[in-house]
Coordinates of C-alpha atoms and ligand atoms in Angstrom, one line a residue:
X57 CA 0.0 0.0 0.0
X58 CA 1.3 3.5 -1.3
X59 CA 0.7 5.9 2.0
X60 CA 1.5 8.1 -0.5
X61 CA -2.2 10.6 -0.9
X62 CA -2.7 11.5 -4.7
X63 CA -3.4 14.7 -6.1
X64 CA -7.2 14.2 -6.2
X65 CA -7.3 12.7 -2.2
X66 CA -5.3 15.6 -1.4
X67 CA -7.7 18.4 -2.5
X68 CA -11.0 16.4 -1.3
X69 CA -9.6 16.1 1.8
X70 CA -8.6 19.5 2.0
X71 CA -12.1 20.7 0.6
X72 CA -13.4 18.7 3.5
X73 CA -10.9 20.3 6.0
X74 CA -11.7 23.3 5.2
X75 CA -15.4 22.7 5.0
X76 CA -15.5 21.5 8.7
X77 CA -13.2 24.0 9.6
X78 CA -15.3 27.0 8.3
X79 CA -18.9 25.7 8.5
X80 CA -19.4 22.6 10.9
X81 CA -16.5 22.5 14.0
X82 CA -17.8 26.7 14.9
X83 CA -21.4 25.2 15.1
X84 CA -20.8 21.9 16.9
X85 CA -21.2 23.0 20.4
X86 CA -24.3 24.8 19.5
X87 CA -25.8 21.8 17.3
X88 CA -25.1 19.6 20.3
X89 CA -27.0 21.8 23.5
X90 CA -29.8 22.4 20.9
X91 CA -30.0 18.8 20.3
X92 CA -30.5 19.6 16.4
X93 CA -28.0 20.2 13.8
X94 CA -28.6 22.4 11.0
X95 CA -30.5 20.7 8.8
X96 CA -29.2 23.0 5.8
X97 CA -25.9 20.8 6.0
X98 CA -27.6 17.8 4.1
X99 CA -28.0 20.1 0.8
X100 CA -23.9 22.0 1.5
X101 CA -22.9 17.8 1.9
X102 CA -24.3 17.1 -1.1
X103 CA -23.6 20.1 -3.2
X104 CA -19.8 19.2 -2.2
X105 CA -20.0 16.1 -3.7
X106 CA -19.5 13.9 -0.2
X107 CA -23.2 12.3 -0.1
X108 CA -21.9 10.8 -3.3
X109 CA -18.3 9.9 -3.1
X110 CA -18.0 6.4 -4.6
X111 CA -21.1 6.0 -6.2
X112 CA -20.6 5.9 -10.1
X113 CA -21.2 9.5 -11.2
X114 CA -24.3 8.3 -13.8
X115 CA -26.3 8.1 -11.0
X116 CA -25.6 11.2 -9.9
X117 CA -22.8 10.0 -7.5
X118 CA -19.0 11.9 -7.4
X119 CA -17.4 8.6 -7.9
X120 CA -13.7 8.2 -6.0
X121 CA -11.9 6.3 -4.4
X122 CA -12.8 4.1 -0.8
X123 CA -9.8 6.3 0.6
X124 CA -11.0 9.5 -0.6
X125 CA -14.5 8.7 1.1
X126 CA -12.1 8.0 4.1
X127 CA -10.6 10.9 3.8
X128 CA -13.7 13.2 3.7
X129 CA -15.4 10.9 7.0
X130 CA -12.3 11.7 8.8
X131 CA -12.4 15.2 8.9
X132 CA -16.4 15.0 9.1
X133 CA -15.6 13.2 12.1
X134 CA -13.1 15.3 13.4
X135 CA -15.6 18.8 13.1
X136 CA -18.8 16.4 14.9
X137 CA -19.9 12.9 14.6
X138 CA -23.5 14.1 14.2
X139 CA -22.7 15.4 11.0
X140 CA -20.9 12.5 9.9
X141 CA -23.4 10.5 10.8
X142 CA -25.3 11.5 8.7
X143 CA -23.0 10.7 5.8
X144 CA -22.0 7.7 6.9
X145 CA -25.7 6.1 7.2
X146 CA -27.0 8.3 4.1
X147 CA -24.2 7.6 1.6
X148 CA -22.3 4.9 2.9
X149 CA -25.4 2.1 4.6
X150 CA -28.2 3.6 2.1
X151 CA -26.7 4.9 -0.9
X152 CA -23.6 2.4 -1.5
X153 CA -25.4 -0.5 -1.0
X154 CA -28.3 0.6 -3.0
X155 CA -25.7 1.1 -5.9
X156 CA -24.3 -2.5 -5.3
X157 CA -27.8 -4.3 -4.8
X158 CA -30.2 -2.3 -6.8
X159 CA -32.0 -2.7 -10.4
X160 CA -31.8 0.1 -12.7
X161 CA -34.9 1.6 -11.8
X162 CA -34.2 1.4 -7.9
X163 CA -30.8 3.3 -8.7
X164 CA -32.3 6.1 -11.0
X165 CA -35.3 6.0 -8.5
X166 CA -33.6 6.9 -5.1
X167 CA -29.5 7.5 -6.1
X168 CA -29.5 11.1 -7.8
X169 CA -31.6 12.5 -5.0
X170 CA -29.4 10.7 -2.2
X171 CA -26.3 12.2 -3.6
X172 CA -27.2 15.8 -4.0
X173 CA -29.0 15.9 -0.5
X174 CA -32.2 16.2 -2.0
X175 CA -33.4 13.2 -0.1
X176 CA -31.9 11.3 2.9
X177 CA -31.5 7.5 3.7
X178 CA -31.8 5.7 7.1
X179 CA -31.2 1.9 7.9
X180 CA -34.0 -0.1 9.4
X181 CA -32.0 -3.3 10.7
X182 CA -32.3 -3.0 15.1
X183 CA -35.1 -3.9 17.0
X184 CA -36.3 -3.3 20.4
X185 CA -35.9 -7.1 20.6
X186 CA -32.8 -7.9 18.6
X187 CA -29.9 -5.7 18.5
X188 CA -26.7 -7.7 17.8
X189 CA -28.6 -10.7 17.2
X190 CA -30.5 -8.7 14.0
X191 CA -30.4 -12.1 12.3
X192 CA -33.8 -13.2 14.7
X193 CA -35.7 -9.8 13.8
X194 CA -39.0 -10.2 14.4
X195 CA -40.8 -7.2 11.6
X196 CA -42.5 -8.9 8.9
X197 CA -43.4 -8.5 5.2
X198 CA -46.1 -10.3 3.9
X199 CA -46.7 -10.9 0.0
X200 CA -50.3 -9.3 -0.4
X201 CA -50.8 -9.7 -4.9
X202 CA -48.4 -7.4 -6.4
X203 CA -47.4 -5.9 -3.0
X204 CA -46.0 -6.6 0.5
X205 CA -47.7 -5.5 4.1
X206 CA -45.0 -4.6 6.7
X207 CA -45.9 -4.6 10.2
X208 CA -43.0 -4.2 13.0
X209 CA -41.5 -2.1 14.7
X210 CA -37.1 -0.7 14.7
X211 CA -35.8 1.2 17.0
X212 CA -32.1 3.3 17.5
X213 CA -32.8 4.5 13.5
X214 CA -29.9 7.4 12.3
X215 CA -31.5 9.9 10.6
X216 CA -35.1 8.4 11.5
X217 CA -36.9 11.4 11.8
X218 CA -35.5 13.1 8.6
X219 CA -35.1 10.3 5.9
X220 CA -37.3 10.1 3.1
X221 CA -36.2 6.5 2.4
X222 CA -35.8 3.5 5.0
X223 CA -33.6 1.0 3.7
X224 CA -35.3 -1.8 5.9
X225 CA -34.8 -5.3 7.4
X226 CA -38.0 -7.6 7.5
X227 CA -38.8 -11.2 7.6
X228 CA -40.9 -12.7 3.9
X229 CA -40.6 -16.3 4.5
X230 CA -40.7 -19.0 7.1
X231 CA -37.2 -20.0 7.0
X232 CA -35.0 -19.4 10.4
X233 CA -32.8 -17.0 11.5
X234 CA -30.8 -15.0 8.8
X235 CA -32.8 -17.0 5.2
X236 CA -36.1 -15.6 5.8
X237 CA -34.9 -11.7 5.7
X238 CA -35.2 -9.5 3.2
X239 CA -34.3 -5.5 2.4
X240 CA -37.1 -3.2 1.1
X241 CA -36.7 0.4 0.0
X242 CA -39.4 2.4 2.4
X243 CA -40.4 5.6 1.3
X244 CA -40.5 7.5 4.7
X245 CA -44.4 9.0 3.7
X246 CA -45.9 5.4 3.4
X247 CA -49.0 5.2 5.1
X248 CA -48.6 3.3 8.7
X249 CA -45.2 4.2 9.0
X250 CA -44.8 6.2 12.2
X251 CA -41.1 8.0 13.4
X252 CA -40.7 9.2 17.6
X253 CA -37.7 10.8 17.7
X254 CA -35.3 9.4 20.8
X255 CA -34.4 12.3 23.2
X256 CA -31.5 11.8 26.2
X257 CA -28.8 10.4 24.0
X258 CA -25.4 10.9 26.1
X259 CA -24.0 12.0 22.6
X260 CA -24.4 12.3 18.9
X261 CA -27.0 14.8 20.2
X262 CA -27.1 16.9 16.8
X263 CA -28.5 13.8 15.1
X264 CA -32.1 12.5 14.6
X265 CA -32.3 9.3 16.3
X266 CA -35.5 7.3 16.0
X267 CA -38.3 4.5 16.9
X268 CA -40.0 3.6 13.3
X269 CA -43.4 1.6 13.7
X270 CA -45.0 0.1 11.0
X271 CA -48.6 -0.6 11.0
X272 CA -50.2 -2.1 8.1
X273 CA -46.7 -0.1 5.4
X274 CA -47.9 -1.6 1.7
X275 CA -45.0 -0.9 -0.6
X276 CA -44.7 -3.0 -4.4
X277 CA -42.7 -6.2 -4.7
X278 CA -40.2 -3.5 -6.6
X279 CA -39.6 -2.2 -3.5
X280 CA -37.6 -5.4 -2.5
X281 CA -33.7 -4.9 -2.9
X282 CA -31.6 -7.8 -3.8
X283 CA -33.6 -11.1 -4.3
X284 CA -35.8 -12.5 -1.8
X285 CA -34.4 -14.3 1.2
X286 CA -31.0 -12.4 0.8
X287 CA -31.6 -9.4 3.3
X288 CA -29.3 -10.3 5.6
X289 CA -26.6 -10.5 2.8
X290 CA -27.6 -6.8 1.7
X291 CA -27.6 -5.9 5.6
X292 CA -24.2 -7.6 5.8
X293 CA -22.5 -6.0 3.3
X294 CA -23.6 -2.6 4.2
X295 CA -22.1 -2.9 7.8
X296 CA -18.8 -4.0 6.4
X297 CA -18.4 -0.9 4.6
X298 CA -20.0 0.9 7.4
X299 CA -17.9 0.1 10.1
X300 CA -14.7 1.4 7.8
X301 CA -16.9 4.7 8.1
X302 CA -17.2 4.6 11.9
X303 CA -13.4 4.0 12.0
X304 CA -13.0 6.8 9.9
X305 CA -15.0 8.8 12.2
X306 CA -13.3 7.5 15.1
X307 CA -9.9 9.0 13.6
X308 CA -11.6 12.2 13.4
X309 CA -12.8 12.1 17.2
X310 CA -9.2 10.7 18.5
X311 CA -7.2 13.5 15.9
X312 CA -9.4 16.6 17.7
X313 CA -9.1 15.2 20.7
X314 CA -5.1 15.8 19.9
X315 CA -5.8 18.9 18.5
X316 CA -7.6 20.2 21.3
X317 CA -5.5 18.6 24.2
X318 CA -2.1 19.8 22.2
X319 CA -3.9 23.5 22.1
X320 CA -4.6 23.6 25.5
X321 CA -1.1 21.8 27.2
X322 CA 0.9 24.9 25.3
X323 CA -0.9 27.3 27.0
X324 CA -2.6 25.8 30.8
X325 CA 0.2 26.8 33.3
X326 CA 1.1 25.0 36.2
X327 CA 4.2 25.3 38.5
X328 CA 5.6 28.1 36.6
X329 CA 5.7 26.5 33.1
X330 CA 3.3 24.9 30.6
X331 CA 2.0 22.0 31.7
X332 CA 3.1 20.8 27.6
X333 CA 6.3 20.9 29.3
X334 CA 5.0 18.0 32.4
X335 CA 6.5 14.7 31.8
X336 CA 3.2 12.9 32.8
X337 CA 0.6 15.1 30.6
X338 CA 3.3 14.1 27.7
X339 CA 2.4 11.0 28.3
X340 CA -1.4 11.5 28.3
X341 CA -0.6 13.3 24.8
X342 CA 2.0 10.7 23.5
X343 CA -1.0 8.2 23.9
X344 CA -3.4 10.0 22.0
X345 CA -0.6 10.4 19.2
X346 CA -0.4 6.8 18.7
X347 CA -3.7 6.0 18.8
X348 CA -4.7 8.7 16.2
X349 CA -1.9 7.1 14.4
X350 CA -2.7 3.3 14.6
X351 CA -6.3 3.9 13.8
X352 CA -5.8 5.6 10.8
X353 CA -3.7 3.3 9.3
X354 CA -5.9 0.2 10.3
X355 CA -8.7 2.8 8.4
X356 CA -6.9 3.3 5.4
X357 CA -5.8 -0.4 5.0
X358 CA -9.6 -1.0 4.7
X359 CA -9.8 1.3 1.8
X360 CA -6.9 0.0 0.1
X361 CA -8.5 -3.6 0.2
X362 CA -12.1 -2.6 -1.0
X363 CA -10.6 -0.6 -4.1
X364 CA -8.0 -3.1 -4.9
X365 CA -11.0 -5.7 -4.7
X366 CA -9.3 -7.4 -2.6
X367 CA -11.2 -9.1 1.5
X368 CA -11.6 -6.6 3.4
X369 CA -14.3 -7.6 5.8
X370 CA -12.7 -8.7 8.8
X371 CA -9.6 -5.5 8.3
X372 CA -12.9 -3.1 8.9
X373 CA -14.1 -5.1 11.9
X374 CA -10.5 -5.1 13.0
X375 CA -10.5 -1.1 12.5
X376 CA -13.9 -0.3 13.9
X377 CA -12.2 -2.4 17.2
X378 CA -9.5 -1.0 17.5
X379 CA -10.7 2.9 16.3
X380 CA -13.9 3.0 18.2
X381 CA -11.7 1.9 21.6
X382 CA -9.4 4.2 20.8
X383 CA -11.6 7.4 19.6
X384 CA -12.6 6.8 23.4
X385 CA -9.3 6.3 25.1
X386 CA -8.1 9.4 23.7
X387 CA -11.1 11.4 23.9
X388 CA -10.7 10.8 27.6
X389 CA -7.0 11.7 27.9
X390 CA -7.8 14.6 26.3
X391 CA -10.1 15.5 29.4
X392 CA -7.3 14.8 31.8
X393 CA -5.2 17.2 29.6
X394 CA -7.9 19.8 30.4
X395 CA -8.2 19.1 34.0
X396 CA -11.7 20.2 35.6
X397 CA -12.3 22.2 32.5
X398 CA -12.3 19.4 30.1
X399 CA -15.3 18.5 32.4
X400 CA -17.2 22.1 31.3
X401 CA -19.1 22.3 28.5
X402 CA -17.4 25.2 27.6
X403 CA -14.7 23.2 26.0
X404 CA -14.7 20.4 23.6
X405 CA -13.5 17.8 25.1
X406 CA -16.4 16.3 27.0
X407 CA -18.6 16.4 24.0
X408 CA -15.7 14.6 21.8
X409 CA -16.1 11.5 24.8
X410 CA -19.9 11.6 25.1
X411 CA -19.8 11.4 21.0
X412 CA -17.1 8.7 21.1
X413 CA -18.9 6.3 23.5
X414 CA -21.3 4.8 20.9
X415 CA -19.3 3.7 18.0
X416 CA -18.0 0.9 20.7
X417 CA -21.9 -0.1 20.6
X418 CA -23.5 0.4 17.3
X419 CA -22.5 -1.2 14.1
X420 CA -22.0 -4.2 16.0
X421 CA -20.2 -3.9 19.0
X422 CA -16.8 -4.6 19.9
X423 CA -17.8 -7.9 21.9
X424 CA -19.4 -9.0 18.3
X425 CA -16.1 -7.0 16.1
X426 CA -14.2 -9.7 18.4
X427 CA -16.4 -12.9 17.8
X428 CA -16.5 -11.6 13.7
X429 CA -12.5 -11.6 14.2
X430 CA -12.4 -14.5 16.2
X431 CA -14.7 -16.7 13.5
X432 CA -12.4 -15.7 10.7
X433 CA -9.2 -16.7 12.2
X434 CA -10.3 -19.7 13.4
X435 CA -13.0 -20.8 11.6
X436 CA -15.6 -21.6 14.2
X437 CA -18.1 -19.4 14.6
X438 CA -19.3 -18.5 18.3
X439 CA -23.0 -16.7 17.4
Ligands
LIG375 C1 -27.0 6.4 18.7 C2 -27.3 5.1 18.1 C3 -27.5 5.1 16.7 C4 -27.9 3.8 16.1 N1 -28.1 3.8 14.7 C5 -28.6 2.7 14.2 C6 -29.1 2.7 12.8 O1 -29.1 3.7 12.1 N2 -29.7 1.6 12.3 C7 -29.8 0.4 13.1 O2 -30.3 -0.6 12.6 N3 -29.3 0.4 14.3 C8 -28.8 1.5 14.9 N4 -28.3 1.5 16.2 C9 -28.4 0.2 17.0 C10 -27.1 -0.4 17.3 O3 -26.5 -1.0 16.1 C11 -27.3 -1.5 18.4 O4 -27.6 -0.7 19.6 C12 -26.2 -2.4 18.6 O5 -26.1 -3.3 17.5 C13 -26.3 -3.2 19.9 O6 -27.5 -3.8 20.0 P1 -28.3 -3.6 21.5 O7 -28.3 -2.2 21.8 O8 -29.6 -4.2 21.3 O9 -27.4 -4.4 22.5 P2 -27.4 -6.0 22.8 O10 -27.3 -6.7 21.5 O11 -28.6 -6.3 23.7 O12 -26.1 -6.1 23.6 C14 -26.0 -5.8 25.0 C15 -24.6 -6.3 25.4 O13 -24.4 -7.7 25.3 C16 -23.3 -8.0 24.5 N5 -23.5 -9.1 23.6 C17 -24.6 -9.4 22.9 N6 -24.5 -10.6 22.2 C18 -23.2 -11.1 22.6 C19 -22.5 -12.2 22.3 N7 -23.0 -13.2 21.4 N8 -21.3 -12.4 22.9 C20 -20.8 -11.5 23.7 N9 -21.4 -10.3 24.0 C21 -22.6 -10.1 23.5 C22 -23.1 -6.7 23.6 O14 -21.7 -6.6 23.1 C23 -23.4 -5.6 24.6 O15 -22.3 -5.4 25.4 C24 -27.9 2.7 16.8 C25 -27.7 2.7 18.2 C26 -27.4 3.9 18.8 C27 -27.1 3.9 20.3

């Protein structure tokens, strides 16, 4: 692997830098007390080209590179994870695998209007029953003539309350466990589908978290993406992908958490000097080097697989391990940097931890990144 950028993952990553620098990381503070970000971003995302990075450009997709999508998450990451949310669900668990899995007409359907921010995607896989164990998911499509009835109900849902699309997880047939699910393209405004917001989050507070419940939701059998009794595969794939996204993310959170704790060791004085100069707060900061450092590179060896076409799913369950941990090791050395005032609001620290805390839960957590690892390099599987 060249570690080498190009010219063209240079400049989107300094479009993105800039981007965050100027018109996300000055708002994130306020985004996160008023529990909302701007939902204007969507449209600047998209106009930017990063709600459509790696999706081939007929469908209205900014094509690129896995690294340059890398790139542009990272930074996204680094300004706040509620934004990046947002691209990482929208683009990379919605649109991406809509572009892998979809028929023409799904593509032309739901793609150009993903990628420009026109319209935004959430994925319907968790339920108040099953969480890492979404292969026993209890909602429920039934084949009704040309159509199928969905009743059930998903909770924990990015970008619930704002999609226009659900990409979502429901059970067509009798078979057990992972054979019976299939994925079905959910236009948000179907009637019977319901979205209550989730309040109280500890972070991510910017973003619209959501309960989905679906009462009677009749969609047409060309709503169904990928063939029938494949869901989980669909699901599958998207969270492979994804969790190089959260990673990404991850080296966003663990970088500012750098940034922020090298900022404020040059200028904090303690004893008469800098408390940069401390042997013991070096230490704190040393850590949070290496850990920005080894998470990147675990990221970006993911991205070199998937465009080389190469295996790359157990390298992102690897990276989301070991970035996720990480994002929240640093994130918390970064507060000891700070002292009591990395325990304010007034500074960025706490809000970099509270919005660090969940990529160790969601996109399978790192108790299931370690039984995914585990089952690959020793070919027994313990689910
Ligand atoms: C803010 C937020 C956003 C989210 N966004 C989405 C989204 O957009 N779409 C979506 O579908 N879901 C989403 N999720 C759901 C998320 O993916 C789940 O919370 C996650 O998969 C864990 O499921 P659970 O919460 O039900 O925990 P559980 O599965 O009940 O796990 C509880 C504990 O048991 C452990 N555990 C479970 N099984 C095993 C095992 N076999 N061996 C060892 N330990 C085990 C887990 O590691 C965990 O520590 C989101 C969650 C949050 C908090």
């Amino acid at each position: 692997m060249n570690l080498e950028l190009s010219a063209e993952q240079t400049a989107v990553r300094q479009l993105a830098r800039d981007f965050v620098d100027r018109e996300v990381a000055p708002h994130a503070a306020a985004w996160d007390r008023a529990e909302k970000v701007d939902r204007g971003i969507v449209k600047t995302l998209g106009d930017l080209g990063f709600l459509g990075l790696t999706v081939p450009e007929e469908y209205g997709g900014s094509g690129g590179d896995h690294l340059s999508y890398v790139l542009v998450t990272e930074e996204l990451g680094r300004g706040d994870s509620s934004v990046r949310g947002i691209v990482s669900v929208s683009l990379g668990l919605v649109a991406k695998t809509l572009a892998a899995w979809g028929d023409v007409h799904q593509k032309r359907q739901w793609l150009p209007r993903l990628t420009s921010g026109e319209a935004v995607g959430c994925f319907g896989l968790t339920e108040p029953g099953t969480g890492s164990d979404a292969a026993h998911l209890a909602t429920r499509a039934v084949r009704d003539g040309d159509a199928y009835v969905i009743n059930g109900a998903k909770t924990f849902i990015t970008n619930g309350t704002w999609a226009d699309v659900v990409l979502l997880f429901a059970r067509t047939g009798d078979a057990p466990g992972h054979r019976g699910i299939s994925a079905f393209l959910v236009p948000t405004d179907t009637p019977g589908l319901e979205r209550r917001e989730i309040h109280g989050k500890l972070g991510l507070r910017g973003q619209a978290t959501a309960e989905l419940v679906l009462d009677g939701v009749r969609v047409p059998a060309g709503a169904m993406l990928g063939p029938e009794g494949k869901g989980f595969s669909v699901a599958m794939s998207a969270l492979a992908k994804g969790r190089m996204s959260v990673a990404a993310g991850c080296v966003g959170i663990a970088q500012a958490a750098l940034d922020a704790a090298l900022g404020y060791a040059g200028q904090r004085e303690q004893f008469g000097k800098p408390i940069a100069g401390h042997q013991l707060v070096q230490e704190l900061i040393s850590d949070i080097a290496v850990d920005v450092e080894a998470a990147r590179l675990l990221t970006w060896r993911v991205a070199d697989l998937i465009d080389r076409g190469e295996p790359f799913t157990t390298a992102a369950s690897q990276a989301k391990l070991f970035a996720s941990e990480a994002a929240v090791r640093a994130a918390n050395n970064a507060l000891q940097v700070f002292g009591g005032y990395g325990y304010i609001d007034e500074y960025p620290v706490g809000k970099l931890l509270r919005d660090a805390r969940v990529m160790t839960l969601y996109e399978g957590t790192s108790q299931i990144q370690k039984l995914v690892i585990g089952r690959a390099l020793t070919g027994v599987s313990a689910f």
